[in-house]
Coordinates of C-alpha atoms in Angstrom, one line a residue:
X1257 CA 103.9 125.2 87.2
X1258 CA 101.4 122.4 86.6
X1259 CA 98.7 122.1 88.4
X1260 CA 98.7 118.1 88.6
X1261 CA 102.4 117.6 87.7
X1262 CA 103.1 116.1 91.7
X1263 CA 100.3 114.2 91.9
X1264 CA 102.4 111.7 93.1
X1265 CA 104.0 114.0 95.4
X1266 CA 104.1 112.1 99.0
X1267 CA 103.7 114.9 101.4
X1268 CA 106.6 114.6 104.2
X1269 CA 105.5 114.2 108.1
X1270 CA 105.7 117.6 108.5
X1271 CA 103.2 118.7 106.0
X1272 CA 100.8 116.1 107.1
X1273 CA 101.0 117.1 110.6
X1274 CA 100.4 120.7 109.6
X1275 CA 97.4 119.7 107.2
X1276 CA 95.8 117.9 110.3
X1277 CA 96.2 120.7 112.5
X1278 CA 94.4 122.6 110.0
X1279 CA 91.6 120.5 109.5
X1280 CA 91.2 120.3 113.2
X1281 CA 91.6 123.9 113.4
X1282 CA 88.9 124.4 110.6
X1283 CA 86.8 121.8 112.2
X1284 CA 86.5 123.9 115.2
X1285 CA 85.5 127.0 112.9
X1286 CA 83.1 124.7 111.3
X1287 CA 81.4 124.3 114.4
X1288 CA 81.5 127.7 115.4
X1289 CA 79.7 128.8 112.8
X1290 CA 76.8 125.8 112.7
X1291 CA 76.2 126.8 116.0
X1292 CA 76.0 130.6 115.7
X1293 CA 73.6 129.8 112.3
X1294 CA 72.0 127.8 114.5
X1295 CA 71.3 130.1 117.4
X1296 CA 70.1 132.9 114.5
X1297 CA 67.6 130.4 113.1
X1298 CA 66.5 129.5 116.6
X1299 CA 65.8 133.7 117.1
X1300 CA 64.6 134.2 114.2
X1301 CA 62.2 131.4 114.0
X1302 CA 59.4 133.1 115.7
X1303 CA 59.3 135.0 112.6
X1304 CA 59.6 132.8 110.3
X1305 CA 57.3 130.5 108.4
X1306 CA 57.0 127.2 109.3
X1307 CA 58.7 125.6 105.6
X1308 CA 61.5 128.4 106.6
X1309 CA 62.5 126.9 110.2
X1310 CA 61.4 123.1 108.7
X1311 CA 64.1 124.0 106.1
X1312 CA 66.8 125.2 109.0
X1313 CA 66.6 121.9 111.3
X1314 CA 66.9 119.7 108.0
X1315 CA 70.4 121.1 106.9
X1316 CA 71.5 122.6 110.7
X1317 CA 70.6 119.8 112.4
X1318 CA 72.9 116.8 110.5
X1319 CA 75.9 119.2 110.3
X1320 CA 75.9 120.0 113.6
X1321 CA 75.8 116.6 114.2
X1322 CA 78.5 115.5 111.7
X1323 CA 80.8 118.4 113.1
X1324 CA 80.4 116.9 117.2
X1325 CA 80.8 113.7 116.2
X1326 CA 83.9 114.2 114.8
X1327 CA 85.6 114.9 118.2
X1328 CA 84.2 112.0 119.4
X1329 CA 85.2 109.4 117.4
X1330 CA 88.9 110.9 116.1
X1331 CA 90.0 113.7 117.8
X1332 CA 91.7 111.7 120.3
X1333 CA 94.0 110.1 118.0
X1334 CA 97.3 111.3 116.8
X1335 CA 96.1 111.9 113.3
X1336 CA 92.6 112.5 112.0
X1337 CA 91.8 110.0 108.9
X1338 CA 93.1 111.3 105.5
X1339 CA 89.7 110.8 103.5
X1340 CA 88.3 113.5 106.4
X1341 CA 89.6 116.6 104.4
X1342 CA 87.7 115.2 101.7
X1343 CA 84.5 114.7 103.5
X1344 CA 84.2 117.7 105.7
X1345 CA 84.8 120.1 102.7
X1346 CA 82.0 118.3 100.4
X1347 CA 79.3 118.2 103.5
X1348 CA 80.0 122.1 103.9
X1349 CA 79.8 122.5 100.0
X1350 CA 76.5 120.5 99.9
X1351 CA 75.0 122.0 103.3
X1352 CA 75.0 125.6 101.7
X1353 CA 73.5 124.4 98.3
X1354 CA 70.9 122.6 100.4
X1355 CA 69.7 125.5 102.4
X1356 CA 69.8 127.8 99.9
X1357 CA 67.8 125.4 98.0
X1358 CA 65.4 124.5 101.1
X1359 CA 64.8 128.5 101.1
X1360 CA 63.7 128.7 97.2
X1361 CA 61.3 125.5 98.1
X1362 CA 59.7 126.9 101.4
X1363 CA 59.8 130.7 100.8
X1364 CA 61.4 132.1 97.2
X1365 CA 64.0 131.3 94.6
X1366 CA 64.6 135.3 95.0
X1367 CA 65.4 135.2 98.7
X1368 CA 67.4 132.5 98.4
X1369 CA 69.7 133.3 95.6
X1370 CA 69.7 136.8 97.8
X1371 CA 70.6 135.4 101.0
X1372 CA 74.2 136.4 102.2
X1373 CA 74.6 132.3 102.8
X1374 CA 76.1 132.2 99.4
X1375 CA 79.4 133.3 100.5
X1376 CA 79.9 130.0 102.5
X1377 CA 80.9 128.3 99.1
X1378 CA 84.2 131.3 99.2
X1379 CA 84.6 130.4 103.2
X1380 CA 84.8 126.2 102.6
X1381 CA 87.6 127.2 99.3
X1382 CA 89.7 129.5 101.8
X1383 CA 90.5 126.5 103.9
X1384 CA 91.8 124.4 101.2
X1385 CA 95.1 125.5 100.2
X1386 CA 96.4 124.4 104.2
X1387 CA 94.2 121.4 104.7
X1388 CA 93.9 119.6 101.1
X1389 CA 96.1 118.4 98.3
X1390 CA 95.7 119.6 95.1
X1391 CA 93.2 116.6 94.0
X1392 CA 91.1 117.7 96.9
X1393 CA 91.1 121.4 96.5
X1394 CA 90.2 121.0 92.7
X1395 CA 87.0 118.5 93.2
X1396 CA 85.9 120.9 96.0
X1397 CA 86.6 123.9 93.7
X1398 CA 84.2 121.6 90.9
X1399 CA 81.8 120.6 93.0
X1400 CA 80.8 124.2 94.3
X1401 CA 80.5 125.6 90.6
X1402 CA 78.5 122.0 89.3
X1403 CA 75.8 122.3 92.3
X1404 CA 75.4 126.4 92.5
X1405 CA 75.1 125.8 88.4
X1406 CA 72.9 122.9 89.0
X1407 CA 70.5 124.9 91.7
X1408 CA 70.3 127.5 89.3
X1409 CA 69.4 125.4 86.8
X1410 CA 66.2 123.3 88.4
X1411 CA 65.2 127.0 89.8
X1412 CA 64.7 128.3 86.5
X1413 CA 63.4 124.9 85.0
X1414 CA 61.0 124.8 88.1
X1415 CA 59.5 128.3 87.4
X1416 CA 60.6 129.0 90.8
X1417 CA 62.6 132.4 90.0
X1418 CA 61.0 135.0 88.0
X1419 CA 63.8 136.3 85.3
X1420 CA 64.7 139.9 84.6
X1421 CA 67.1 140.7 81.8
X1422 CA 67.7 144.4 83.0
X1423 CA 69.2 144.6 86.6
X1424 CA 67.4 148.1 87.7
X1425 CA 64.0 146.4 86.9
X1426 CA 65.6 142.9 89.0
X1427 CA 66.1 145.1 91.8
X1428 CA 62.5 147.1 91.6
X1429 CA 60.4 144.1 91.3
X1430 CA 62.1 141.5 93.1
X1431 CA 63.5 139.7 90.6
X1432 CA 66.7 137.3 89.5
X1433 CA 68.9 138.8 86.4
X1434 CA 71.4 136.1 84.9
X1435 CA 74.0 138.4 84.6
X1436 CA 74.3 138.8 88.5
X1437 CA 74.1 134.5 88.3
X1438 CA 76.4 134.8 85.6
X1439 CA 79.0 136.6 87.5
X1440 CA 78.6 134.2 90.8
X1441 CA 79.1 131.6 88.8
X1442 CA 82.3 133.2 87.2
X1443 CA 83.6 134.3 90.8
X1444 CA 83.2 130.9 92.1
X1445 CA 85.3 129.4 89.2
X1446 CA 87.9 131.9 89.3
X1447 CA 88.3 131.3 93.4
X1448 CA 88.8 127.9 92.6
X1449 CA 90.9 127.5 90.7
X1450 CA 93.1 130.2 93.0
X1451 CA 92.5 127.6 95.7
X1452 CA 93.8 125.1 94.1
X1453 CA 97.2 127.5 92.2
X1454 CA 97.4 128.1 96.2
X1455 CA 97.3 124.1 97.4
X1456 CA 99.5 123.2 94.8
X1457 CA 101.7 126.0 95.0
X1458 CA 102.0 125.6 99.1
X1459 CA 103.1 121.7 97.8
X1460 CA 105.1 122.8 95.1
X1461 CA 107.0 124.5 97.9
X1462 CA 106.8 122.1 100.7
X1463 CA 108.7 119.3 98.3
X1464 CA 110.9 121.8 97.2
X1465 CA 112.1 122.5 100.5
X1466 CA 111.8 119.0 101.7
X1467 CA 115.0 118.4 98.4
X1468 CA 116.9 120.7 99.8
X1469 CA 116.3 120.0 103.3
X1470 CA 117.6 116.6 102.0
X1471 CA 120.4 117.6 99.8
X1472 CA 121.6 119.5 103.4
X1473 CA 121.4 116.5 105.6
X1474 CA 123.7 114.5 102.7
X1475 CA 126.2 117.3 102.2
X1476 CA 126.4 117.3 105.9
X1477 CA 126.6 113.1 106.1
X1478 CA 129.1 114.0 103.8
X1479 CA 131.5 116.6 105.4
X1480 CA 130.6 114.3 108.7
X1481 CA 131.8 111.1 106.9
X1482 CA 135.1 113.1 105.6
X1483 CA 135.8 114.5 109.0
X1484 CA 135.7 111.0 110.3
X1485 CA 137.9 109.5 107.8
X1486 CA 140.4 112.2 108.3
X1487 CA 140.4 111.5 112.0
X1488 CA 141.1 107.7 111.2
X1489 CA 144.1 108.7 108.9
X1490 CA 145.6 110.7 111.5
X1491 CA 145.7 107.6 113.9
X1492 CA 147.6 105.5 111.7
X1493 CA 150.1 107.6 111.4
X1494 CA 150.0 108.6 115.0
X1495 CA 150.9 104.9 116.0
X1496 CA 153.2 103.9 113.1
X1497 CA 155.6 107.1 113.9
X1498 CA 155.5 106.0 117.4
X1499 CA 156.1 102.3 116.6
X1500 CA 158.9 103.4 114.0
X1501 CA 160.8 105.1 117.2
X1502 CA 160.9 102.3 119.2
X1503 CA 162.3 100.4 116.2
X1504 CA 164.7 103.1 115.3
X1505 CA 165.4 102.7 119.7
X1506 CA 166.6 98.9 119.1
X1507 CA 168.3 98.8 116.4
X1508 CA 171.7 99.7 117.8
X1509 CA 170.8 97.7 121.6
X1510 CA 169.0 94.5 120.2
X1511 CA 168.4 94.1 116.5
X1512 CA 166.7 91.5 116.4
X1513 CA 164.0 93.1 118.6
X1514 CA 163.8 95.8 116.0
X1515 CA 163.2 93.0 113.2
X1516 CA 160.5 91.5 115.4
X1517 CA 158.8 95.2 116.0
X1518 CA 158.6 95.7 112.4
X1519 CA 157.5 92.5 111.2
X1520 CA 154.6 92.4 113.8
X1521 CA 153.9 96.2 112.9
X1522 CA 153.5 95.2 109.2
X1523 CA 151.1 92.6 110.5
X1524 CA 149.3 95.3 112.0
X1525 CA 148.9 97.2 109.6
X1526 CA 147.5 94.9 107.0
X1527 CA 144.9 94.4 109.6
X1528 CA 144.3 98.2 110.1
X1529 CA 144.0 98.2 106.0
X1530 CA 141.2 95.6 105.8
X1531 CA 138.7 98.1 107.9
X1532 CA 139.6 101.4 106.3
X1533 CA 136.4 101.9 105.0
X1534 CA 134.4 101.0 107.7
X1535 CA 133.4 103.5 110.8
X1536 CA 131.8 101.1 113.1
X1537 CA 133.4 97.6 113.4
X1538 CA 132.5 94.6 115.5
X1539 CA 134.2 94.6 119.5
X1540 CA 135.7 91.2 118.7
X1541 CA 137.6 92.8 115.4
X1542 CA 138.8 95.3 117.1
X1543 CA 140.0 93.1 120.0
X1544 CA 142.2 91.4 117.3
X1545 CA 144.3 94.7 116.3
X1546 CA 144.7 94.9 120.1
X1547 CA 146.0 91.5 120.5
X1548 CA 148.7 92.5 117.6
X1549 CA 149.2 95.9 118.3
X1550 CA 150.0 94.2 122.3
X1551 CA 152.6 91.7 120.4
X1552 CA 154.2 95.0 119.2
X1553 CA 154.2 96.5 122.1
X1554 CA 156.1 93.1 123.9
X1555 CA 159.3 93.6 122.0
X1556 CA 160.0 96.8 124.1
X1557 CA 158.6 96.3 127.4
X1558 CA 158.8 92.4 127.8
X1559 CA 157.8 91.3 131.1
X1560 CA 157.3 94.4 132.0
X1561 CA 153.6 95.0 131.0
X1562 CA 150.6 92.9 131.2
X1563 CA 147.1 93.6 129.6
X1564 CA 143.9 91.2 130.2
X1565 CA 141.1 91.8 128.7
X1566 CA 137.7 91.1 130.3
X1567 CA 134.6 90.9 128.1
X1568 CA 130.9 90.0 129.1
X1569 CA 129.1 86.8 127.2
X1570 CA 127.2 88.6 124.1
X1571 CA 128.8 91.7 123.3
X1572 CA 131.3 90.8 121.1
X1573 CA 129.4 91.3 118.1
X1574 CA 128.5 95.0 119.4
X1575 CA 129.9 97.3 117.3
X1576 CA 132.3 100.4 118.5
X1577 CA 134.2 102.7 116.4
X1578 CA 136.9 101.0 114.3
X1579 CA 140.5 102.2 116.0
X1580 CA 138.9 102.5 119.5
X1581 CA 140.6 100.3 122.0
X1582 CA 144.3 100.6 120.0
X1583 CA 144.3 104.4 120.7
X1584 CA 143.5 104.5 124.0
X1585 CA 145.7 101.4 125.1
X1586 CA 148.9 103.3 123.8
X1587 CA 148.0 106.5 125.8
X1588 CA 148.2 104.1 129.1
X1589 CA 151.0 102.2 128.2
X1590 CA 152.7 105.5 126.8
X1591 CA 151.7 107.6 129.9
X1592 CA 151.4 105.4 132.5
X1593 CA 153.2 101.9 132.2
X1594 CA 156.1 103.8 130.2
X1595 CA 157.1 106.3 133.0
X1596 CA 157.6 103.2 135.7
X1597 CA 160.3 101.8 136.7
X1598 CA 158.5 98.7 137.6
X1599 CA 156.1 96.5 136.0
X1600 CA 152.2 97.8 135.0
X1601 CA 149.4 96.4 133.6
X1602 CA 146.5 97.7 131.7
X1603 CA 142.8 95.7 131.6
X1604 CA 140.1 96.2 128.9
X1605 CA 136.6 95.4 129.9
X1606 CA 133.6 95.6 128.2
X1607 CA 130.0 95.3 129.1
X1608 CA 126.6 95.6 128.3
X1609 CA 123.9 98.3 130.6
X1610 CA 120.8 98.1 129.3
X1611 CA 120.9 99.6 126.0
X1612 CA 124.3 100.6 126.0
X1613 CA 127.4 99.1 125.5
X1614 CA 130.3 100.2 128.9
X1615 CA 134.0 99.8 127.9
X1616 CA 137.0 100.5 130.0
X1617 CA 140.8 101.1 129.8
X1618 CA 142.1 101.2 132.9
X1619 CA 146.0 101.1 134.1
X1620 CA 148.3 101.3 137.0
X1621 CA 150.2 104.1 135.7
X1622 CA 152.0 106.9 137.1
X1623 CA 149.2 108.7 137.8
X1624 CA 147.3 112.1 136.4
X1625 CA 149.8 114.5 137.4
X1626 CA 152.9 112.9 135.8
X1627 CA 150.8 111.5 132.9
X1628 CA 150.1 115.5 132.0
X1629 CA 153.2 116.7 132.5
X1630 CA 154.6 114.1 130.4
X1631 CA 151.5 114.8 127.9
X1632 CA 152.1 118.7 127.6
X1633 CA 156.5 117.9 127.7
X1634 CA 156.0 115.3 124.5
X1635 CA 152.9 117.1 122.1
X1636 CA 151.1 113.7 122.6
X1637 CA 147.6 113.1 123.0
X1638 CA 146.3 113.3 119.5
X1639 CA 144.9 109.8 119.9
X1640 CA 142.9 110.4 122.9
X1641 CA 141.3 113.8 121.1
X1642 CA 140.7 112.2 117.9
X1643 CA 138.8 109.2 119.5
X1644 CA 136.6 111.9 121.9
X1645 CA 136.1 113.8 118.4
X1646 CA 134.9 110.4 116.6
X1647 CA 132.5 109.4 119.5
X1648 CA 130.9 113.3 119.4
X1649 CA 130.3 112.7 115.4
X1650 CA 129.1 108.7 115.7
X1651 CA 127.0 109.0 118.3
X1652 CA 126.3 113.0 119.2
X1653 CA 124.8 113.3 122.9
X1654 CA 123.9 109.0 123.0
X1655 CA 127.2 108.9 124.4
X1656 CA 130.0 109.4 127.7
X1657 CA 133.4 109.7 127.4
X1658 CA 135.2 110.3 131.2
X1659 CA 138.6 109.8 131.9
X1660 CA 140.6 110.9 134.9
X1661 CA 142.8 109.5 137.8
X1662 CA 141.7 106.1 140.1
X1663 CA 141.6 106.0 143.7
X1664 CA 144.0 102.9 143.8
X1665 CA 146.4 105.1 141.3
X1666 CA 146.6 105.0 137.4
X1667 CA 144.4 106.4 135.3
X1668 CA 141.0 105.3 134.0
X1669 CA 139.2 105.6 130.4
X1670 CA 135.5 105.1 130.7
X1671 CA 132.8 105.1 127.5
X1672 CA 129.5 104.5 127.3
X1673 CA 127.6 104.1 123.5
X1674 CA 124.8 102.7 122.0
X1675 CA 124.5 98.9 122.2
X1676 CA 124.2 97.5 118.6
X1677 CA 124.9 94.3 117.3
X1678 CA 127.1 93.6 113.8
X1679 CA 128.2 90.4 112.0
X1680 CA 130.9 88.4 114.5
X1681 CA 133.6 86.5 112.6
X1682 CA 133.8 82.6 113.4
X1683 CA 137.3 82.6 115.0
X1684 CA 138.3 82.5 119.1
X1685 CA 136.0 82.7 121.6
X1686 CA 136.6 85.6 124.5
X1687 CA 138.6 82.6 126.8
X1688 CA 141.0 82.5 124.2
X1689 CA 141.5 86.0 123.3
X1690 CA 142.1 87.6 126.7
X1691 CA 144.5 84.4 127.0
X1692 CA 146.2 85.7 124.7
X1693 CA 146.6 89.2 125.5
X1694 CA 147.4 88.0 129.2
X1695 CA 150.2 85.3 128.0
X1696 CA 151.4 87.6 124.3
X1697 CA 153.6 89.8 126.1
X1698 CA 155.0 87.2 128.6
X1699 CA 156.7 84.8 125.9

């Protein structure tokens, strides 16, 4: 794996919000430690020269500063600025270098190459692999080896550390052997460039996952989108084998209502075609299959049924699942106007609350208790479970689906979804279509 190879990698939401919870997190060690280095130099500095503790407040003092003023100025926002990752890292990075080199000016080279602050360079790389990209974690990583090699560099050009080759004779008489440099230098390499194997391989698994967290969500769209079409096939059918049997009823009493039935059932259907493909569809749309699937529906029961519609100004264009209304309008004609002896009606409405879009079937049926019987005597009701199964899919827990008996008699269909507009057709107005779902089945 290349180190660089996603350096146009665009880390997801996720791993930004983890990164920043990091750098808070590290922010908060930062200033742990600045203020437990600077409670040591504040005992210690009775003992200590006056360079040494001159040397303390120079580097102590604008960290400590740096690190408070960060949760001052961005802690309270959602995210902390990206650059900050970039800056914290190369203040800490600079801080040791300075102090170690403040000690070699105000004391000796030898107690600060000694001094156990060295292993702040290894603390600062430790943090990058969950608060940096791979950019950042690599010029960190540099810029740790350049300025340790550069302060060892003026400290030998300055005369500042006396040089023993042998490291027994380093240790006797307090001196510096480059191999023991050497080998800092070496360690300080090698952990960076684990720091940054370990930032690019935390990304290297992040966009990994993020693919097939993505590949998931469109094989699911997919099984989702499948499921829904399958549903839609099943209504077609659903109706056309009812339609058929009403035909197949007339032919021997009255023909030429049979002829009429099938012509206005082919009509149907060629609408039904044109929005195959389509899920959601506009109201108005789907309020024109009604008005045909209604002039079906007049060949059998004549004067005998009457369905108004009553839509609100502006929500014609809202869409709704394509083969809503049709569905649920043959359940109360086929449940509840059928079983009458006298005349029914059935009124569609549909209204806007807010954000949502309200749509009722309503009917002055027979009533819940023969509508189940007659429900669990005939196998019917696929149409009513396929359309609650189509809203749980569209619109998951953004919308209600009740249905159950009214107080005046009948039975009532009630759903609530998301209000969203779509492209209306030029065409009638709502006047003119609920006059013609009032007046098409009294011809």
């Amino acid at each position: 794996m290349q180190l660089f190879a996603n350096a146009d990698f665009a880390p997801p939401p996720s791993l930004r919000l983890r990164r920043d919870r990091a750098e808070r997190i590290l922010n908060g060690l930062r200033a742990a430690v600045v203020f437990l280095l600077t409670a040591a130099a504040l005992m210690y500095a009775p003992h200590l020269s006056r360079a040494l503790n001159i040397a303390n407040i120079l580097v102590l003092a604008p960290t400590l500063a740096w690190t408070v003023a960060q949760y001052l100025i961005w802690y309270r926002r959602p995210e902390l600025p990206d650059w900050l990752s970039a800056v914290n890292p190369i203040v800490d990075v600079t801080a040791v270098t300075a102090i170690i080199g403040g000690y070699a000016v105000a004391q000796s080279g030898v107690l600060a190459l000694r001094s156990p602050i060295f292993l702040m360079y290894f603390v600062v790389l430790a943090g990058r692999p969950v608060a940096s990209s791979v950019r950042k974690a690599a010029l960190i990583s540099a810029l740790a080896f350049v300025e340790y090699a550069v302060l060892l560099a003026w400290l030998w050009a300055s005369n500042r550390i006396p040089i023993s080759v042998n490291p027994i004779d380093a240790v006797q008489l307090a001196h510096i052997t480059p191999l023991d440099e050497a080998a800092k230098l070496v360690l300080l390499a090698v952990f960076g460039i684990v720091a940054t194997y370990a930032t690019s391989w935390v990304e290297h698994l992040v966009r990994e996952a993020s693919k097939e967290s993505a590949e998931r969500q469109r094989v699911v769209t997919r099984l989702v989108q499948s499921e829904l079409d399958t549903l839609k096939l099943q209504l077609n059918p659903h109706f056309l084998f009812n339609a058929l049997n009403s035909a197949m009823a007339l032919i021997a009493t009255d023909p030429p209502a049979a002829e009429r039935m099938v012509s206005e059932l082919s009509d149907f259907l060629r609408l039904v075609l044109s929005t195959s493909s389509e899920q959601e569809v506009p109201l108005e749309r789907e309020l024109g299959l009604l008005d045909r699937y209604v002039a079906i529906q007049r060949v059998r029961f004549q004067d005998r049924l009457t369905v108004s519609c009553n839509i609100e100004d502006g929500v014609r264009g809202a869409l709704v699942p394509s083969l809503l209304l049709q569905p649920l309008v043959e359940n109360a004609i086929r449940h509840g106007i059928s079983p009458r002896a006298g005349a029914g009606y059935v009124q569609v409405s549909a209204r806007r609350l807010g954000d949502k879009l309200s749509i009722t079937i309503l009917d002055d049926g027979v009533g819940v208790r023969a509508r189940r019987s007659r429900e669990r005597s005939r196998g019917t009701g696929l149409g009513l479970t396929n359309t609650t199964t189509r809203l749980i899919h569209l619109y998951g827990d953004s919308h209600e689906f009740e249905s159950g008996p009214r107080d005046e008699g009948g039975y009532a269909v009630r759903i609530t979804i998301p209000f969203k507009l779509g492209r209306v057709s030029p065409g009638r107005n709502v006047s003119e279509l609920n006059e013609t779902l009032a007046t098409v089945v009294k011809s």
